[in-house]
Structures are given as C-alpha cells and as structure tokens.
Amino acid sequence: MYSSYTSFFKEVAARLTLLGDTPGKANLMFIDSPEIADNLLSSLSAKVCYPLLLVEWYDEETAYNGSGYHRELTGSFAVVAPQERMTKGHEQSLKVIYDTTKPAADAIFSLMRQRADVGLLLHNGQPISLGTVAPGNWVGPLHNDLYGWRIEFTWKLPGTTCFNPDLWRPESNEV
C-alpha cells in the first residue's frame, strides 16, 4: 500500500471544513466502492458524520512512456451526505449532490491538482503527476438516502519495481 495515498486523504479529512466534523465520529472511510459501502454504512451509521469522504482503494498499472516505466494508480473518492428525511424528492437529492457534496469533492481534487502542479504531491520523495482526465459523476441513493459526488483520478508515480536477482534461484538446464 502506498502511504502517500492514504496520508493525503487522512489530511483532507482532518482539514477540509466542508466535511463532517463531529467529535468521536469518522468523516473518512476507505472502501472498495460506494455501492459496496452501503452495507458497511448501515452497520456503522452511528459512528460516522456527514458529509463523509469515501475513498476507494486504487488499482495499479505499470506503463511504459517511451523513456522509462512508471506506475499508474487509478483511484476515486466520493463525498456523500443524506438528504433531509422530511423533504424527500428529486430536488432535495440534487441539492445534496450539487450544493453540498460536489463542492467538497471539487475542493479535494483542487488540492490534489495544486499539489501535483507545484511538486508537493510526493511518493517516496518523488513528485506524483496527475492524469489529464478526472471524470466526475453523482452517486446514490446509498444507505439512508445518501447521495454524493465521485471523482476518478490517476496518479502517475515515477519508476516501477526493479528486477532483483537475489529473489531467484539460479537457472537450471533441466526442464
């Protein structure tokens, strides 16, 4: 696991004023996907506050860019919040998505972009660059009428795993 990935989002959860801030309750969860988090959220509903940052674990790919190899981490995060129970309906869902959760998600991605642009988003002391496309889309309804905004992103990490001959037994001529 890349500590730079988890550290970034832990800092965001501690500092972003657009996320929930109730003492003793979590405003950050690392998950497989928002839809899979549905069951988890129902069992932890008393232990989280909203808006809640859901960070999906990344997928990893090694790519060659012509001058060398690098790793690409494709991840995403969503900010979710409940719509008011007494005012269910399409308008309330849109309000939660576009007035509450999307501004928080945009703020998170803006910080990520700003840090990458000035070389402060780092992995092992090396700068991380961001992919050129970061799709955003709404999510919901999840548990207890949660709705939100999700952003996908790609972190490009310099270098990749190197061959280590010490990990291998000598080759044998026997097949």
mmCIF file of C-alpha atoms in Angstrom:
data_model
loop_
_atom_site.group_PDB
_atom_site.id
_atom_site.type_symbol
_atom_site.label_atom_id
_atom_site.label_comp_id
_atom_site.label_asym_id
_atom_site.label_seq_id
_atom_site.Cartn_x
_atom_site.Cartn_y
_atom_site.Cartn_z
ATOM 1 C CA MET A 1 0.000 0.000 0.000
ATOM 2 C CA TYR A 2 1.181 3.499 -0.740
ATOM 3 C CA SER A 3 1.240 5.631 2.391
ATOM 4 C CA SER A 4 1.194 8.758 0.216
ATOM 5 C CA TYR A 5 -2.295 7.736 -0.955
ATOM 6 C CA THR A 6 -3.773 7.196 2.494
ATOM 7 C CA SER A 7 -1.901 10.129 4.054
ATOM 8 C CA PHE A 8 -3.289 12.592 1.516
ATOM 9 C CA PHE A 9 -6.885 11.638 2.264
ATOM 10 C CA LYS A 10 -6.343 11.499 6.035
ATOM 11 C CA GLU A 11 -5.033 15.064 5.874
ATOM 12 C CA VAL A 12 -8.016 16.130 3.771
ATOM 13 C CA ALA A 13 -10.442 14.585 6.283
ATOM 14 C CA ALA A 14 -8.714 16.394 9.150
ATOM 15 C CA ARG A 15 -8.584 19.808 7.453
ATOM 16 C CA LEU A 16 -11.449 20.277 4.978
ATOM 17 C CA THR A 17 -14.226 22.288 6.594
ATOM 18 C CA LEU A 18 -16.775 21.048 4.027
ATOM 19 C CA LEU A 19 -16.654 17.540 5.574
ATOM 20 C CA GLY A 20 -18.433 16.453 8.741
ATOM 21 C CA ASP A 21 -16.687 17.333 11.999
ATOM 22 C CA THR A 22 -18.428 15.627 14.902
ATOM 23 C CA PRO A 23 -16.119 14.624 17.775
ATOM 24 C CA GLY A 24 -15.858 10.858 18.125
ATOM 25 C CA LYS A 25 -17.258 10.183 14.658
ATOM 26 C CA ALA A 26 -15.402 9.370 11.444
ATOM 27 C CA ASN A 27 -15.638 11.559 8.338
ATOM 28 C CA LEU A 28 -13.384 9.260 6.259
ATOM 29 C CA MET A 29 -13.659 5.619 5.178
ATOM 30 C CA PHE A 30 -11.502 3.593 2.803
ATOM 31 C CA ILE A 31 -13.740 1.257 0.780
ATOM 32 C CA ASP A 32 -13.960 -0.944 -2.316
ATOM 33 C CA SER A 33 -16.703 1.151 -3.949
ATOM 34 C CA PRO A 34 -19.559 3.389 -2.774
ATOM 35 C CA GLU A 35 -22.139 0.762 -3.708
ATOM 36 C CA ILE A 36 -20.325 -1.912 -1.675
ATOM 37 C CA ALA A 37 -20.059 0.533 1.240
ATOM 38 C CA ASP A 38 -23.841 0.505 1.527
ATOM 39 C CA ASN A 39 -23.887 -2.434 3.992
ATOM 40 C CA LEU A 40 -20.905 -1.063 5.880
ATOM 41 C CA LEU A 41 -22.546 2.344 6.257
ATOM 42 C CA SER A 42 -25.722 0.798 7.628
ATOM 43 C CA SER A 43 -23.759 -1.054 10.333
ATOM 44 C CA LEU A 44 -21.623 1.997 11.207
ATOM 45 C CA SER A 45 -24.264 4.703 10.860
ATOM 46 C CA ALA A 46 -23.872 5.878 14.471
ATOM 47 C CA LYS A 47 -20.087 6.168 14.084
ATOM 48 C CA VAL A 48 -19.836 8.433 11.024
ATOM 49 C CA CYS A 49 -20.656 12.069 10.338
ATOM 50 C CA TYR A 50 -21.652 13.780 7.118
ATOM 51 C CA PRO A 51 -20.584 14.900 4.629
ATOM 52 C CA LEU A 52 -18.468 11.742 4.620
ATOM 53 C CA LEU A 53 -15.407 11.130 2.437
ATOM 54 C CA LEU A 54 -15.368 7.620 0.933
ATOM 55 C CA VAL A 55 -12.015 6.770 -0.665
ATOM 56 C CA GLU A 56 -11.861 3.763 -2.950
ATOM 57 C CA TRP A 57 -8.756 1.611 -2.899
ATOM 58 C CA TYR A 58 -6.719 2.095 -6.043
ATOM 59 C CA ASP A 59 -5.913 -0.187 -8.948
ATOM 60 C CA GLU A 60 -2.326 -0.227 -10.157
ATOM 61 C CA GLU A 61 -0.838 -0.493 -13.619
ATOM 62 C CA THR A 62 2.730 -0.348 -14.909
ATOM 63 C CA ALA A 63 3.141 1.674 -18.091
ATOM 64 C CA TYR A 64 5.997 2.489 -20.455
ATOM 65 C CA ASN A 65 6.142 6.103 -21.620
ATOM 66 C CA GLY A 66 8.987 5.871 -24.129
ATOM 67 C CA SER A 67 11.727 6.908 -21.734
ATOM 68 C CA GLY A 68 11.030 4.513 -18.903
ATOM 69 C CA TYR A 69 8.463 2.761 -16.815
ATOM 70 C CA HIS A 70 6.141 4.306 -14.277
ATOM 71 C CA ARG A 71 3.219 3.162 -12.179
ATOM 72 C CA GLU A 72 -0.261 4.491 -12.511
ATOM 73 C CA LEU A 73 -2.629 4.326 -9.568
ATOM 74 C CA THR A 74 -6.236 4.715 -10.612
ATOM 75 C CA GLY A 75 -8.398 5.646 -7.674
ATOM 76 C CA SER A 76 -11.501 7.553 -6.813
ATOM 77 C CA PHE A 77 -13.239 9.173 -3.929
ATOM 78 C CA ALA A 78 -16.777 10.255 -3.194
ATOM 79 C CA VAL A 79 -18.241 12.724 -0.777
ATOM 80 C CA VAL A 80 -21.705 11.636 0.389
ATOM 81 C CA ALA A 81 -24.392 13.156 2.595
ATOM 82 C CA PRO A 82 -28.001 12.285 3.429
ATOM 83 C CA GLN A 83 -30.916 14.174 2.044
ATOM 84 C CA GLU A 84 -33.277 15.533 4.695
ATOM 85 C CA ARG A 85 -35.724 12.845 5.741
ATOM 86 C CA MET A 86 -38.773 15.075 5.673
ATOM 87 C CA THR A 87 -38.084 16.507 2.225
ATOM 88 C CA LYS A 88 -37.520 13.510 0.013
ATOM 89 C CA GLY A 89 -37.632 14.026 -3.686
ATOM 90 C CA HIS A 90 -35.658 14.853 -6.755
ATOM 91 C CA GLU A 91 -34.988 18.484 -5.812
ATOM 92 C CA GLN A 92 -33.588 17.543 -2.398
ATOM 93 C CA SER A 93 -31.331 14.880 -3.950
ATOM 94 C CA LEU A 94 -29.989 17.431 -6.419
ATOM 95 C CA LYS A 95 -29.367 19.901 -3.592
ATOM 96 C CA VAL A 96 -27.312 17.354 -1.638
ATOM 97 C CA ILE A 97 -25.356 16.353 -4.741
ATOM 98 C CA TYR A 98 -24.659 19.754 -6.267
ATOM 99 C CA ASP A 99 -24.760 22.142 -3.289
ATOM 100 C CA THR A 100 -23.171 20.008 -0.563
ATOM 101 C CA THR A 101 -21.072 17.116 -1.862
ATOM 102 C CA LYS A 102 -19.799 18.321 -5.234
ATOM 103 C CA PRO A 103 -18.165 21.469 -3.784
ATOM 104 C CA ALA A 104 -16.370 19.306 -1.202
ATOM 105 C CA ALA A 105 -15.226 16.811 -3.859
ATOM 106 C CA ASP A 106 -14.082 19.661 -6.110
ATOM 107 C CA ALA A 107 -12.104 21.161 -3.206
ATOM 108 C CA ILE A 108 -10.355 17.828 -2.605
ATOM 109 C CA PHE A 109 -9.465 17.403 -6.256
ATOM 110 C CA SER A 110 -8.326 21.032 -6.466
ATOM 111 C CA LEU A 111 -5.912 20.469 -3.581
ATOM 112 C CA MET A 112 -4.653 17.295 -5.261
ATOM 113 C CA ARG A 113 -4.168 19.157 -8.572
ATOM 114 C CA GLN A 114 -2.497 22.162 -6.896
ATOM 115 C CA ARG A 115 -0.045 19.964 -5.003
ATOM 116 C CA ALA A 116 0.787 17.941 -8.099
ATOM 117 C CA ASP A 117 1.307 21.111 -10.156
ATOM 118 C CA VAL A 118 3.816 22.599 -7.693
ATOM 119 C CA GLY A 119 5.571 19.309 -6.940
ATOM 120 C CA LEU A 120 4.248 18.863 -3.390
ATOM 121 C CA LEU A 121 2.275 15.665 -4.027
ATOM 122 C CA LEU A 122 5.024 13.124 -3.361
ATOM 123 C CA HIS A 123 5.648 9.400 -3.217
ATOM 124 C CA ASN A 124 8.962 8.310 -1.679
ATOM 125 C CA GLY A 125 10.242 11.847 -2.146
ATOM 126 C CA GLN A 126 9.414 11.817 -5.873
ATOM 127 C CA PRO A 127 6.725 14.054 -7.389
ATOM 128 C CA ILE A 128 3.445 12.479 -8.446
ATOM 129 C CA SER A 129 1.763 13.752 -11.579
ATOM 130 C CA LEU A 130 -1.948 13.524 -12.278
ATOM 131 C CA GLY A 131 -3.612 12.068 -15.314
ATOM 132 C CA THR A 132 -5.191 14.526 -17.718
ATOM 133 C CA VAL A 133 -8.767 13.288 -17.261
ATOM 134 C CA ALA A 134 -10.670 13.080 -13.957
ATOM 135 C CA PRO A 135 -14.284 12.053 -14.573
ATOM 136 C CA GLY A 136 -16.869 13.085 -12.018
ATOM 137 C CA ASN A 137 -20.354 11.671 -11.526
ATOM 138 C CA TRP A 138 -23.095 11.600 -8.926
ATOM 139 C CA VAL A 139 -23.729 8.560 -6.711
ATOM 140 C CA GLY A 140 -26.783 7.379 -4.841
ATOM 141 C CA PRO A 141 -29.059 6.595 -3.370
ATOM 142 C CA LEU A 142 -26.982 4.655 -0.875
ATOM 143 C CA HIS A 143 -27.926 3.643 2.673
ATOM 144 C CA ASN A 144 -30.383 6.048 4.343
ATOM 145 C CA ASP A 145 -30.824 8.138 1.201
ATOM 146 C CA LEU A 146 -27.182 9.144 0.860
ATOM 147 C CA TYR A 147 -26.228 10.960 -2.309
ATOM 148 C CA GLY A 148 -22.931 12.416 -3.397
ATOM 149 C CA TRP A 149 -20.292 13.257 -5.951
ATOM 150 C CA ARG A 150 -17.494 10.893 -7.064
ATOM 151 C CA ILE A 151 -14.235 11.789 -8.843
ATOM 152 C CA GLU A 152 -11.883 9.313 -10.511
ATOM 153 C CA PHE A 153 -8.219 10.198 -10.859
ATOM 154 C CA THR A 154 -4.866 8.739 -11.888
ATOM 155 C CA TRP A 155 -1.624 9.262 -10.023
ATOM 156 C CA LYS A 156 1.491 8.661 -12.100
ATOM 157 C CA LEU A 157 4.397 7.535 -9.923
ATOM 158 C CA PRO A 158 7.938 7.634 -11.277
ATOM 159 C CA GLY A 159 9.774 4.324 -11.529
ATOM 160 C CA THR A 160 8.498 0.816 -11.105
ATOM 161 C CA THR A 161 9.628 -2.365 -9.486
ATOM 162 C CA CYS A 162 13.130 -3.388 -10.481
ATOM 163 C CA PHE A 163 14.368 -6.879 -11.122
ATOM 164 C CA ASN A 164 16.153 -8.268 -8.060
ATOM 165 C CA PRO A 165 18.257 -11.361 -8.872
ATOM 166 C CA ASP A 166 18.552 -12.204 -5.159
ATOM 167 C CA LEU A 167 14.914 -13.260 -5.169
ATOM 168 C CA TRP A 168 15.530 -16.022 -7.718
ATOM 169 C CA ARG A 169 17.203 -19.423 -7.623
ATOM 170 C CA PRO A 170 19.859 -19.919 -10.312
ATOM 171 C CA GLU A 171 18.572 -21.115 -13.665
ATOM 172 C CA SER A 172 18.650 -24.806 -14.307
ATOM 173 C CA ASN A 173 19.157 -26.582 -17.645
ATOM 174 C CA GLU A 174 16.593 -29.186 -16.612
ATOM 175 C CA VAL A 175 13.111 -28.673 -17.948
#
